[in-house]
Amino acid sequence: EIVLTQSPTTMAASPGEKVTITCRASSSVSYMHWFQQKSGTSPKPWIYDTSKLASGVPDRFSGSGSGTSYSLTISSMEAEDAATYYCLQRSSYPLTFGSGTKLEIK
Amino acid sequence: EVQLQQSGAELGKPGTSVKLSCKVSGYNIRSTYMHWVNQRPGKGLEWIGRIDPANGNTIYAEKFKSKATLTADTSSNTAYMQLSQLKSDDTAIYFCAMDYDLLFAYWGQGTLVTVSS
């Protein structure tokens, strides 16, 4: 099983601040996928195939990485970005999620 | 518009089973995979398994192989998950999710399963 380790676990950012969330895999994966979840709602696809934005995702978000190291970046934090973000690998079964990064607005 | 409508909250006693449903509208489930994911209170997302409704083939995470049974009824466009031998640790929200143009493109609203005597 591929274990995904996200960091940080929680963080707070000020409006306009750049934010980077990392996801490290215990074995190499081909792509990384990211989901956003706000409290009390279902997760939403956010970034797929490492760097492609899902429909409706603002272009201040970006994704990058390869092999065992991936990241989600927000170029300029906005209040609406406060949420929990999860990475997911589908390179091998079982599919596995990272433990999540809770992002708050300062 | 694709929508996934999950069944209502369940209260199950320890040792019993519950069967959750996920009805899809706007897309034929025979053309996709249906996944199930859980989220324990205050915790993260955990993949349980997936079914190919076209042929019934399933893949489970190891820890759920004796806990969850995934089925699908293509005539009603509905996926099901039965959870057996309920324990307090099974208390969670259970989501169904569907692949479409991308992985886990659509999600149900979640079903809360509470295990309590």
JSON list of C-alpha atoms in Angstrom, two decimals:
[
{"chain": "A", "resi": 1, "resn": "GLU", "atom": "CA", "xyz": [0.00, 0.00, 0.00]},
{"chain": "A", "resi": 2, "resn": "ILE", "atom": "CA", "xyz": [1.28, 3.45, -0.90]},
{"chain": "A", "resi": 3, "resn": "VAL", "atom": "CA", "xyz": [1.21, 5.78, 2.08]},
{"chain": "A", "resi": 4, "resn": "LEU", "atom": "CA", "xyz": [0.74, 9.48, 1.42]},
{"chain": "A", "resi": 5, "resn": "THR", "atom": "CA", "xyz": [2.13, 11.91, 3.98]},
{"chain": "A", "resi": 6, "resn": "GLN", "atom": "CA", "xyz": [0.81, 15.46, 3.82]},
{"chain": "A", "resi": 7, "resn": "SER", "atom": "CA", "xyz": [2.37, 18.48, 5.44]},
{"chain": "A", "resi": 8, "resn": "PRO", "atom": "CA", "xyz": [1.60, 20.61, 7.21]},
{"chain": "A", "resi": 9, "resn": "THR", "atom": "CA", "xyz": [-1.33, 19.07, 9.06]},
{"chain": "A", "resi": 10, "resn": "THR", "atom": "CA", "xyz": [-2.80, 22.48, 9.75]},
{"chain": "A", "resi": 11, "resn": "MET", "atom": "CA", "xyz": [-1.84, 25.97, 8.76]},
{"chain": "A", "resi": 12, "resn": "ALA", "atom": "CA", "xyz": [-3.20, 29.49, 8.69]},
{"chain": "A", "resi": 13, "resn": "ALA", "atom": "CA", "xyz": [-2.47, 32.02, 5.98]},
{"chain": "A", "resi": 14, "resn": "SER", "atom": "CA", "xyz": [-3.22, 35.71, 5.60]},
{"chain": "A", "resi": 15, "resn": "PRO", "atom": "CA", "xyz": [-5.12, 37.04, 2.59]},
{"chain": "A", "resi": 16, "resn": "GLY", "atom": "CA", "xyz": [-2.69, 37.43, -0.28]},
{"chain": "A", "resi": 17, "resn": "GLU", "atom": "CA", "xyz": [-0.14, 35.03, 1.17]},
{"chain": "A", "resi": 18, "resn": "LYS", "atom": "CA", "xyz": [1.34, 32.23, -0.88]},
{"chain": "A", "resi": 19, "resn": "VAL", "atom": "CA", "xyz": [0.47, 28.75, 0.39]},
{"chain": "A", "resi": 20, "resn": "THR", "atom": "CA", "xyz": [2.13, 25.42, -0.38]},
{"chain": "A", "resi": 21, "resn": "ILE", "atom": "CA", "xyz": [0.88, 22.02, 0.75]},
{"chain": "A", "resi": 22, "resn": "THR", "atom": "CA", "xyz": [3.04, 18.98, 0.12]},
{"chain": "A", "resi": 23, "resn": "CYS", "atom": "CA", "xyz": [2.21, 15.32, -0.32]},
{"chain": "A", "resi": 24, "resn": "ARG", "atom": "CA", "xyz": [4.92, 12.69, -0.20]},
{"chain": "A", "resi": 25, "resn": "ALA", "atom": "CA", "xyz": [4.35, 9.14, -1.36]},
{"chain": "A", "resi": 26, "resn": "SER", "atom": "CA", "xyz": [6.03, 6.07, 0.09]},
{"chain": "A", "resi": 27, "resn": "SER", "atom": "CA", "xyz": [6.57, 4.81, -3.46]},
{"chain": "A", "resi": 28, "resn": "SER", "atom": "CA", "xyz": [6.67, 6.54, -6.79]},
{"chain": "A", "resi": 29, "resn": "VAL", "atom": "CA", "xyz": [3.29, 7.41, -8.31]},
{"chain": "A", "resi": 30, "resn": "SER", "atom": "CA", "xyz": [2.50, 8.58, -11.81]},
{"chain": "A", "resi": 31, "resn": "TYR", "atom": "CA", "xyz": [0.15, 11.38, -10.87]},
{"chain": "A", "resi": 32, "resn": "MET", "atom": "CA", "xyz": [-1.32, 13.04, -7.80]},
{"chain": "A", "resi": 33, "resn": "HIS", "atom": "CA", "xyz": [-4.90, 14.20, -7.37]},
{"chain": "A", "resi": 34, "resn": "TRP", "atom": "CA", "xyz": [-6.19, 16.76, -4.90]},
{"chain": "A", "resi": 35, "resn": "PHE", "atom": "CA", "xyz": [-9.59, 17.29, -3.31]},
{"chain": "A", "resi": 36, "resn": "GLN", "atom": "CA", "xyz": [-11.03, 20.17, -1.34]},
{"chain": "A", "resi": 37, "resn": "GLN", "atom": "CA", "xyz": [-13.47, 19.57, 1.47]},
{"chain": "A", "resi": 38, "resn": "LYS", "atom": "CA", "xyz": [-15.29, 22.19, 3.48]},
{"chain": "A", "resi": 39, "resn": "SER", "atom": "CA", "xyz": [-16.90, 21.36, 6.79]},
{"chain": "A", "resi": 40, "resn": "GLY", "atom": "CA", "xyz": [-20.11, 19.38, 6.47]},
{"chain": "A", "resi": 41, "resn": "THR", "atom": "CA", "xyz": [-19.87, 18.90, 2.72]},
{"chain": "A", "resi": 42, "resn": "SER", "atom": "CA", "xyz": [-18.66, 16.26, 0.30]},
{"chain": "A", "resi": 43, "resn": "PRO", "atom": "CA", "xyz": [-15.14, 16.52, -1.10]},
{"chain": "A", "resi": 44, "resn": "LYS", "atom": "CA", "xyz": [-14.71, 18.16, -4.49]},
{"chain": "A", "resi": 45, "resn": "PRO", "atom": "CA", "xyz": [-12.15, 17.28, -7.14]},
{"chain": "A", "resi": 46, "resn": "TRP", "atom": "CA", "xyz": [-9.71, 20.14, -7.20]},
{"chain": "A", "resi": 47, "resn": "ILE", "atom": "CA", "xyz": [-6.53, 19.24, -9.09]},
{"chain": "A", "resi": 48, "resn": "TYR", "atom": "CA", "xyz": [-6.16, 16.10, -11.17]},
{"chain": "A", "resi": 49, "resn": "ASP", "atom": "CA", "xyz": [-3.27, 14.45, -12.99]},
{"chain": "A", "resi": 50, "resn": "THR", "atom": "CA", "xyz": [-0.86, 16.45, -10.82]},
{"chain": "A", "resi": 51, "resn": "SER", "atom": "CA", "xyz": [-1.39, 19.86, -12.40]},
{"chain": "A", "resi": 52, "resn": "LYS", "atom": "CA", "xyz": [-4.78, 20.12, -14.13]},
{"chain": "A", "resi": 53, "resn": "LEU", "atom": "CA", "xyz": [-7.42, 22.25, -12.46]},
{"chain": "A", "resi": 54, "resn": "ALA", "atom": "CA", "xyz": [-10.90, 20.80, -12.14]},
{"chain": "A", "resi": 55, "resn": "SER", "atom": "CA", "xyz": [-13.76, 22.81, -13.56]},
{"chain": "A", "resi": 56, "resn": "GLY", "atom": "CA", "xyz": [-14.41, 26.00, -11.62]},
{"chain": "A", "resi": 57, "resn": "VAL", "atom": "CA", "xyz": [-11.15, 25.99, -9.67]},
{"chain": "A", "resi": 58, "resn": "PRO", "atom": "CA", "xyz": [-9.55, 29.45, -9.62]},
{"chain": "A", "resi": 59, "resn": "ASP", "atom": "CA", "xyz": [-6.26, 29.78, -11.46]},
{"chain": "A", "resi": 60, "resn": "ARG", "atom": "CA", "xyz": [-4.49, 30.96, -8.31]},
{"chain": "A", "resi": 61, "resn": "PHE", "atom": "CA", "xyz": [-4.29, 27.23, -7.58]},
{"chain": "A", "resi": 62, "resn": "SER", "atom": "CA", "xyz": [-1.63, 25.09, -9.17]},
{"chain": "A", "resi": 63, "resn": "GLY", "atom": "CA", "xyz": [-0.21, 21.62, -8.73]},
{"chain": "A", "resi": 64, "resn": "SER", "atom": "CA", "xyz": [3.18, 20.18, -9.46]},
{"chain": "A", "resi": 65, "resn": "GLY", "atom": "CA", "xyz": [5.49, 17.32, -8.67]},
{"chain": "A", "resi": 66, "resn": "SER", "atom": "CA", "xyz": [6.65, 13.92, -9.79]},
{"chain": "A", "resi": 67, "resn": "GLY", "atom": "CA", "xyz": [7.73, 10.59, -8.39]},
{"chain": "A", "resi": 68, "resn": "THR", "atom": "CA", "xyz": [7.24, 10.71, -4.65]},
{"chain": "A", "resi": 69, "resn": "SER", "atom": "CA", "xyz": [6.89, 14.44, -4.07]},
{"chain": "A", "resi": 70, "resn": "TYR", "atom": "CA", "xyz": [3.91, 16.59, -5.04]},
{"chain": "A", "resi": 71, "resn": "SER", "atom": "CA", "xyz": [2.52, 19.94, -4.02]},
{"chain": "A", "resi": 72, "resn": "LEU", "atom": "CA", "xyz": [-0.54, 22.13, -4.22]},
{"chain": "A", "resi": 73, "resn": "THR", "atom": "CA", "xyz": [0.12, 25.86, -4.28]},
{"chain": "A", "resi": 74, "resn": "ILE", "atom": "CA", "xyz": [-2.14, 28.87, -3.86]},
{"chain": "A", "resi": 75, "resn": "SER", "atom": "CA", "xyz": [-0.46, 31.94, -5.27]},
{"chain": "A", "resi": 76, "resn": "SER", "atom": "CA", "xyz": [-2.50, 34.38, -3.21]},
{"chain": "A", "resi": 77, "resn": "MET", "atom": "CA", "xyz": [-4.67, 33.14, -0.38]},
{"chain": "A", "resi": 78, "resn": "GLU", "atom": "CA", "xyz": [-8.33, 34.14, -0.31]},
{"chain": "A", "resi": 79, "resn": "ALA", "atom": "CA", "xyz": [-10.90, 33.57, 2.42]},
{"chain": "A", "resi": 80, "resn": "GLU", "atom": "CA", "xyz": [-12.86, 31.12, 0.28]},
{"chain": "A", "resi": 81, "resn": "ASP", "atom": "CA", "xyz": [-9.80, 28.85, 0.07]},
{"chain": "A", "resi": 82, "resn": "ALA", "atom": "CA", "xyz": [-10.09, 27.93, 3.75]},
{"chain": "A", "resi": 83, "resn": "ALA", "atom": "CA", "xyz": [-10.80, 24.20, 3.71]},
{"chain": "A", "resi": 84, "resn": "THR", "atom": "CA", "xyz": [-9.16, 20.83, 4.15]},
{"chain": "A", "resi": 85, "resn": "TYR", "atom": "CA", "xyz": [-7.18, 19.53, 1.21]},
{"chain": "A", "resi": 86, "resn": "TYR", "atom": "CA", "xyz": [-6.48, 15.85, 0.55]},
{"chain": "A", "resi": 87, "resn": "CYS", "atom": "CA", "xyz": [-4.12, 14.25, -1.91]},
{"chain": "A", "resi": 88, "resn": "LEU", "atom": "CA", "xyz": [-4.98, 10.93, -3.53]},
{"chain": "A", "resi": 89, "resn": "GLN", "atom": "CA", "xyz": [-2.97, 8.44, -5.56]},
{"chain": "A", "resi": 90, "resn": "ARG", "atom": "CA", "xyz": [-4.50, 6.05, -8.04]},
{"chain": "A", "resi": 91, "resn": "SER", "atom": "CA", "xyz": [-1.29, 4.52, -9.39]},
{"chain": "A", "resi": 92, "resn": "SER", "atom": "CA", "xyz": [-1.90, 1.30, -7.51]},
{"chain": "A", "resi": 93, "resn": "TYR", "atom": "CA", "xyz": [-4.61, -0.34, -5.48]},
{"chain": "A", "resi": 94, "resn": "PRO", "atom": "CA", "xyz": [-5.64, 0.27, -2.84]},
{"chain": "A", "resi": 95, "resn": "LEU", "atom": "CA", "xyz": [-6.24, 3.89, -3.67]},
{"chain": "A", "resi": 96, "resn": "THR", "atom": "CA", "xyz": [-4.97, 5.97, -0.78]},
{"chain": "A", "resi": 97, "resn": "PHE", "atom": "CA", "xyz": [-5.60, 9.46, 0.53]},
{"chain": "A", "resi": 98, "resn": "GLY", "atom": "CA", "xyz": [-3.26, 11.68, 2.44]},
{"chain": "A", "resi": 99, "resn": "SER", "atom": "CA", "xyz": [-4.29, 12.55, 5.98]},
{"chain": "A", "resi": 100, "resn": "GLY", "atom": "CA", "xyz": [-5.36, 16.03, 4.97]},
{"chain": "A", "resi": 101, "resn": "THR", "atom": "CA", "xyz": [-4.16, 19.60, 5.45]},
{"chain": "A", "resi": 102, "resn": "LYS", "atom": "CA", "xyz": [-6.50, 21.99, 7.17]},
{"chain": "A", "resi": 103, "resn": "LEU", "atom": "CA", "xyz": [-5.99, 25.48, 5.82]},
{"chain": "A", "resi": 104, "resn": "GLU", "atom": "CA", "xyz": [-7.41, 28.42, 7.74]},
{"chain": "A", "resi": 105, "resn": "ILE", "atom": "CA", "xyz": [-7.53, 32.12, 7.02]},
{"chain": "A", "resi": 106, "resn": "LYS", "atom": "CA", "xyz": [-5.79, 34.48, 9.45]},
{"chain": "B", "resi": 1, "resn": "GLU", "atom": "CA", "xyz": [-26.65, 16.96, -14.81]},
{"chain": "B", "resi": 2, "resn": "VAL", "atom": "CA", "xyz": [-25.05, 14.07, -12.95]},
{"chain": "B", "resi": 3, "resn": "GLN", "atom": "CA", "xyz": [-26.27, 13.55, -9.38]},
{"chain": "B", "resi": 4, "resn": "LEU", "atom": "CA", "xyz": [-25.59, 10.92, -6.75]},
{"chain": "B", "resi": 5, "resn": "GLN", "atom": "CA", "xyz": [-28.32, 10.55, -4.14]},
{"chain": "B", "resi": 6, "resn": "GLN", "atom": "CA", "xyz": [-27.44, 8.50, -1.10]},
{"chain": "B", "resi": 7, "resn": "SER", "atom": "CA", "xyz": [-29.81, 6.85, 1.33]},
{"chain": "B", "resi": 8, "resn": "GLY", "atom": "CA", "xyz": [-30.59, 8.33, 4.72]},
{"chain": "B", "resi": 9, "resn": "ALA", "atom": "CA", "xyz": [-28.80, 8.05, 8.03]},
{"chain": "B", "resi": 10, "resn": "GLU", "atom": "CA", "xyz": [-28.60, 4.64, 9.66]},
{"chain": "B", "resi": 11, "resn": "LEU", "atom": "CA", "xyz": [-28.49, 3.63, 13.29]},
{"chain": "B", "resi": 12, "resn": "GLY", "atom": "CA", "xyz": [-27.21, 0.09, 13.66]},
{"chain": "B", "resi": 13, "resn": "LYS", "atom": "CA", "xyz": [-26.63, -2.10, 16.67]},
{"chain": "B", "resi": 14, "resn": "PRO", "atom": "CA", "xyz": [-23.26, -3.79, 17.17]},
{"chain": "B", "resi": 15, "resn": "GLY", "atom": "CA", "xyz": [-23.07, -7.09, 15.30]},
{"chain": "B", "resi": 16, "resn": "THR", "atom": "CA", "xyz": [-25.75, -6.20, 12.77]},
{"chain": "B", "resi": 17, "resn": "SER", "atom": "CA", "xyz": [-25.53, -5.12, 9.12]},
{"chain": "B", "resi": 18, "resn": "VAL", "atom": "CA", "xyz": [-26.64, -2.08, 7.17]},
{"chain": "B", "resi": 19, "resn": "LYS", "atom": "CA", "xyz": [-27.00, -1.60, 3.44]},
{"chain": "B", "resi": 20, "resn": "LEU", "atom": "CA", "xyz": [-26.42, 1.84, 1.94]},
{"chain": "B", "resi": 21, "resn": "SER", "atom": "CA", "xyz": [-27.53, 2.94, -1.49]},
{"chain": "B", "resi": 22, "resn": "CYS", "atom": "CA", "xyz": [-26.29, 5.48, -4.00]},
{"chain": "B", "resi": 23, "resn": "LYS", "atom": "CA", "xyz": [-28.66, 6.25, -6.88]},
{"chain": "B", "resi": 24, "resn": "VAL", "atom": "CA", "xyz": [-27.10, 7.91, -9.90]},
{"chain": "B", "resi": 25, "resn": "SER", "atom": "CA", "xyz": [-29.03, 10.15, -12.27]},
{"chain": "B", "resi": 26, "resn": "GLY", "atom": "CA", "xyz": [-27.76, 11.72, -15.46]},
{"chain": "B", "resi": 27, "resn": "TYR", "atom": "CA", "xyz": [-25.27, 9.01, -16.33]},
{"chain": "B", "resi": 28, "resn": "ASN", "atom": "CA", "xyz": [-25.27, 5.28, -16.92]},
{"chain": "B", "resi": 29, "resn": "ILE", "atom": "CA", "xyz": [-23.25, 3.59, -14.19]},
{"chain": "B", "resi": 30, "resn": "ARG", "atom": "CA", "xyz": [-22.36, 0.74, -16.56]},
{"chain": "B", "resi": 31, "resn": "SER", "atom": "CA", "xyz": [-19.90, 3.19, -18.13]},
{"chain": "B", "resi": 32, "resn": "THR", "atom": "CA", "xyz": [-17.94, 4.00, -15.00]},
{"chain": "B", "resi": 33, "resn": "TYR", "atom": "CA", "xyz": [-16.58, 2.84, -11.66]},
{"chain": "B", "resi": 34, "resn": "MET", "atom": "CA", "xyz": [-18.37, 3.51, -8.39]},
{"chain": "B", "resi": 35, "resn": "HIS", "atom": "CA", "xyz": [-16.21, 4.08, -5.33]},
{"chain": "B", "resi": 36, "resn": "TRP", "atom": "CA", "xyz": [-17.00, 4.16, -1.63]},
{"chain": "B", "resi": 37, "resn": "VAL", "atom": "CA", "xyz": [-15.09, 6.29, 0.86]},
{"chain": "B", "resi": 38, "resn": "ASN", "atom": "CA", "xyz": [-15.55, 6.77, 4.57]},
{"chain": "B", "resi": 39, "resn": "GLN", "atom": "CA", "xyz": [-14.79, 9.56, 6.99]},
{"chain": "B", "resi": 40, "resn": "ARG", "atom": "CA", "xyz": [-14.79, 8.88, 10.72]},
{"chain": "B", "resi": 41, "resn": "PRO", "atom": "CA", "xyz": [-15.77, 11.74, 12.98]},
{"chain": "B", "resi": 42, "resn": "GLY", "atom": "CA", "xyz": [-13.15, 14.48, 12.76]},
{"chain": "B", "resi": 43, "resn": "LYS", "atom": "CA", "xyz": [-10.88, 12.31, 10.62]},
{"chain": "B", "resi": 44, "resn": "GLY", "atom": "CA", "xyz": [-9.74, 12.09, 7.03]},
{"chain": "B", "resi": 45, "resn": "LEU", "atom": "CA", "xyz": [-10.95, 10.23, 3.95]},
{"chain": "B", "resi": 46, "resn": "GLU", "atom": "CA", "xyz": [-10.45, 6.49, 3.57]},
{"chain": "B", "resi": 47, "resn": "TRP", "atom": "CA", "xyz": [-11.02, 4.52, 0.39]},
{"chain": "B", "resi": 48, "resn": "ILE", "atom": "CA", "xyz": [-13.07, 1.40, 0.94]},
{"chain": "B", "resi": 49, "resn": "GLY", "atom": "CA", "xyz": [-13.30, -0.06, -2.54]},
{"chain": "B", "resi": 50, "resn": "ARG", "atom": "CA", "xyz": [-14.80, 0.23, -5.97]},
{"chain": "B", "resi": 51, "resn": "ILE", "atom": "CA", "xyz": [-17.11, -1.72, -8.23]},
{"chain": "B", "resi": 52, "resn": "ASP", "atom": "CA", "xyz": [-17.36, -1.93, -11.99]},
{"chain": "B", "resi": 53, "resn": "PRO", "atom": "CA", "xyz": [-21.15, -2.06, -12.43]},
{"chain": "B", "resi": 54, "resn": "ALA", "atom": "CA", "xyz": [-20.83, -3.43, -15.96]},
{"chain": "B", "resi": 55, "resn": "ASN", "atom": "CA", "xyz": [-19.52, -6.77, -14.71]},
{"chain": "B", "resi": 56, "resn": "GLY", "atom": "CA", "xyz": [-19.68, -6.64, -10.93]},
{"chain": "B", "resi": 57, "resn": "ASN", "atom": "CA", "xyz": [-15.92, -6.78, -10.49]},
{"chain": "B", "resi": 58, "resn": "THR", "atom": "CA", "xyz": [-14.82, -5.34, -7.17]},
{"chain": "B", "resi": 59, "resn": "ILE", "atom": "CA", "xyz": [-11.59, -4.24, -5.52]},
{"chain": "B", "resi": 60, "resn": "TYR", "atom": "CA", "xyz": [-11.40, -3.59, -1.79]},
{"chain": "B", "resi": 61, "resn": "ALA", "atom": "CA", "xyz": [-8.89, -2.06, 0.55]},
{"chain": "B", "resi": 62, "resn": "GLU", "atom": "CA", "xyz": [-7.52, -4.92, 2.65]},
{"chain": "B", "resi": 63, "resn": "LYS", "atom": "CA", "xyz": [-9.05, -3.72, 5.91]},
{"chain": "B", "resi": 64, "resn": "PHE", "atom": "CA", "xyz": [-12.55, -3.65, 4.39]},
{"chain": "B", "resi": 65, "resn": "LYS", "atom": "CA", "xyz": [-12.51, -7.05, 2.65]},
{"chain": "B", "resi": 66, "resn": "SER", "atom": "CA", "xyz": [-14.52, -8.70, 5.40]},
{"chain": "B", "resi": 67, "resn": "LYS", "atom": "CA", "xyz": [-16.45, -5.55, 6.33]},
{"chain": "B", "resi": 68, "resn": "ALA", "atom": "CA", "xyz": [-17.90, -4.16, 3.12]},
{"chain": "B", "resi": 69, "resn": "THR", "atom": "CA", "xyz": [-19.69, -5.78, 0.18]},
{"chain": "B", "resi": 70, "resn": "LEU", "atom": "CA", "xyz": [-20.18, -3.66, -2.93]},
{"chain": "B", "resi": 71, "resn": "THR", "atom": "CA", "xyz": [-22.90, -4.41, -5.44]},
{"chain": "B", "resi": 72, "resn": "ALA", "atom": "CA", "xyz": [-24.64, -2.54, -8.22]},
{"chain": "B", "resi": 73, "resn": "ASP", "atom": "CA", "xyz": [-28.00, -2.74, -9.97]},
{"chain": "B", "resi": 74, "resn": "THR", "atom": "CA", "xyz": [-27.68, -1.39, -13.47]},
{"chain": "B", "resi": 75, "resn": "SER", "atom": "CA", "xyz": [-31.43, -1.56, -14.05]},
{"chain": "B", "resi": 76, "resn": "SER", "atom": "CA", "xyz": [-31.99, 1.06, -11.36]},
{"chain": "B", "resi": 77, "resn": "ASN", "atom": "CA", "xyz": [-28.62, 2.77, -11.84]},
{"chain": "B", "resi": 78, "resn": "THR", "atom": "CA", "xyz": [-27.84, 2.28, -8.17]},
{"chain": "B", "resi": 79, "resn": "ALA", "atom": "CA", "xyz": [-24.75, 1.20, -6.26]},
{"chain": "B", "resi": 80, "resn": "TYR", "atom": "CA", "xyz": [-24.93, -0.44, -2.87]},
{"chain": "B", "resi": 81, "resn": "MET", "atom": "CA", "xyz": [-22.59, -1.08, 0.03]},
{"chain": "B", "resi": 82, "resn": "GLN", "atom": "CA", "xyz": [-23.39, -3.49, 2.80]},
{"chain": "B", "resi": 83, "resn": "LEU", "atom": "CA", "xyz": [-21.47, -3.16, 6.05]},
{"chain": "B", "resi": 84, "resn": "SER", "atom": "CA", "xyz": [-21.49, -6.26, 8.22]},
{"chain": "B", "resi": 85, "resn": "GLN", "atom": "CA", "xyz": [-20.69, -7.08, 11.85]},
{"chain": "B", "resi": 86, "resn": "LEU", "atom": "CA", "xyz": [-20.98, -3.45, 12.83]},
{"chain": "B", "resi": 87, "resn": "LYS", "atom": "CA", "xyz": [-18.72, -2.14, 15.58]},
{"chain": "B", "resi": 88, "resn": "SER", "atom": "CA", "xyz": [-18.49, 1.29, 17.16]},
{"chain": "B", "resi": 89, "resn": "ASP", "atom": "CA", "xyz": [-15.42, 1.93, 15.01]},
{"chain": "B", "resi": 90, "resn": "ASP", "atom": "CA", "xyz": [-17.65, 1.76, 11.91]},
{"chain": "B", "resi": 91, "resn": "THR", "atom": "CA", "xyz": [-19.41, 4.96, 12.95]},
{"chain": "B", "resi": 92, "resn": "ALA", "atom": "CA", "xyz": [-18.64, 7.31, 10.08]},
{"chain": "B", "resi": 93, "resn": "ILE", "atom": "CA", "xyz": [-19.99, 9.16, 7.09]},
{"chain": "B", "resi": 94, "resn": "TYR", "atom": "CA", "xyz": [-19.91, 6.96, 4.00]},
{"chain": "B", "resi": 95, "resn": "PHE", "atom": "CA", "xyz": [-19.64, 8.60, 0.58]},
{"chain": "B", "resi": 96, "resn": "CYS", "atom": "CA", "xyz": [-20.15, 7.12, -2.83]},
{"chain": "B", "resi": 97, "resn": "ALA", "atom": "CA", "xyz": [-18.20, 8.70, -5.67]},
{"chain": "B", "resi": 98, "resn": "MET", "atom": "CA", "xyz": [-18.18, 8.21, -9.40]},
{"chain": "B", "resi": 99, "resn": "ASP", "atom": "CA", "xyz": [-15.49, 8.50, -12.00]},
{"chain": "B", "resi": 100, "resn": "TYR", "atom": "CA", "xyz": [-16.47, 10.55, -15.02]},
{"chain": "B", "resi": 101, "resn": "ASP", "atom": "CA", "xyz": [-14.10, 12.71, -17.00]},
{"chain": "B", "resi": 102, "resn": "LEU", "atom": "CA", "xyz": [-11.83, 12.51, -14.01]},
{"chain": "B", "resi": 103, "resn": "LEU", "atom": "CA", "xyz": [-11.37, 10.41, -10.91]},
{"chain": "B", "resi": 104, "resn": "PHE", "atom": "CA", "xyz": [-14.04, 10.88, -8.24]},
{"chain": "B", "resi": 105, "resn": "ALA", "atom": "CA", "xyz": [-15.69, 13.52, -10.38]},
{"chain": "B", "resi": 106, "resn": "TYR", "atom": "CA", "xyz": [-19.02, 13.32, -8.58]},
{"chain": "B", "resi": 107, "resn": "TRP", "atom": "CA", "xyz": [-19.83, 12.55, -4.95]},
{"chain": "B", "resi": 108, "resn": "GLY", "atom": "CA", "xyz": [-22.96, 11.70, -3.06]},
{"chain": "B", "resi": 109, "resn": "GLN", "atom": "CA", "xyz": [-23.96, 13.79, -0.08]},
{"chain": "B", "resi": 110, "resn": "GLY", "atom": "CA", "xyz": [-22.84, 11.11, 2.35]},
{"chain": "B", "resi": 111, "resn": "THR", "atom": "CA", "xyz": [-24.69, 8.73, 4.68]},
{"chain": "B", "resi": 112, "resn": "LEU", "atom": "CA", "xyz": [-24.04, 8.86, 8.40]},
{"chain": "B", "resi": 113, "resn": "VAL", "atom": "CA", "xyz": [-23.86, 5.44, 9.97]},
{"chain": "B", "resi": 114, "resn": "THR", "atom": "CA", "xyz": [-23.96, 5.40, 13.74]},
{"chain": "B", "resi": 115, "resn": "VAL", "atom": "CA", "xyz": [-23.27, 2.17, 15.57]},
{"chain": "B", "resi": 116, "resn": "SER", "atom": "CA", "xyz": [-24.72, 2.09, 19.03]},
{"chain": "B", "resi": 117, "resn": "SER", "atom": "CA", "xyz": [-26.60, -0.31, 21.27]}
]
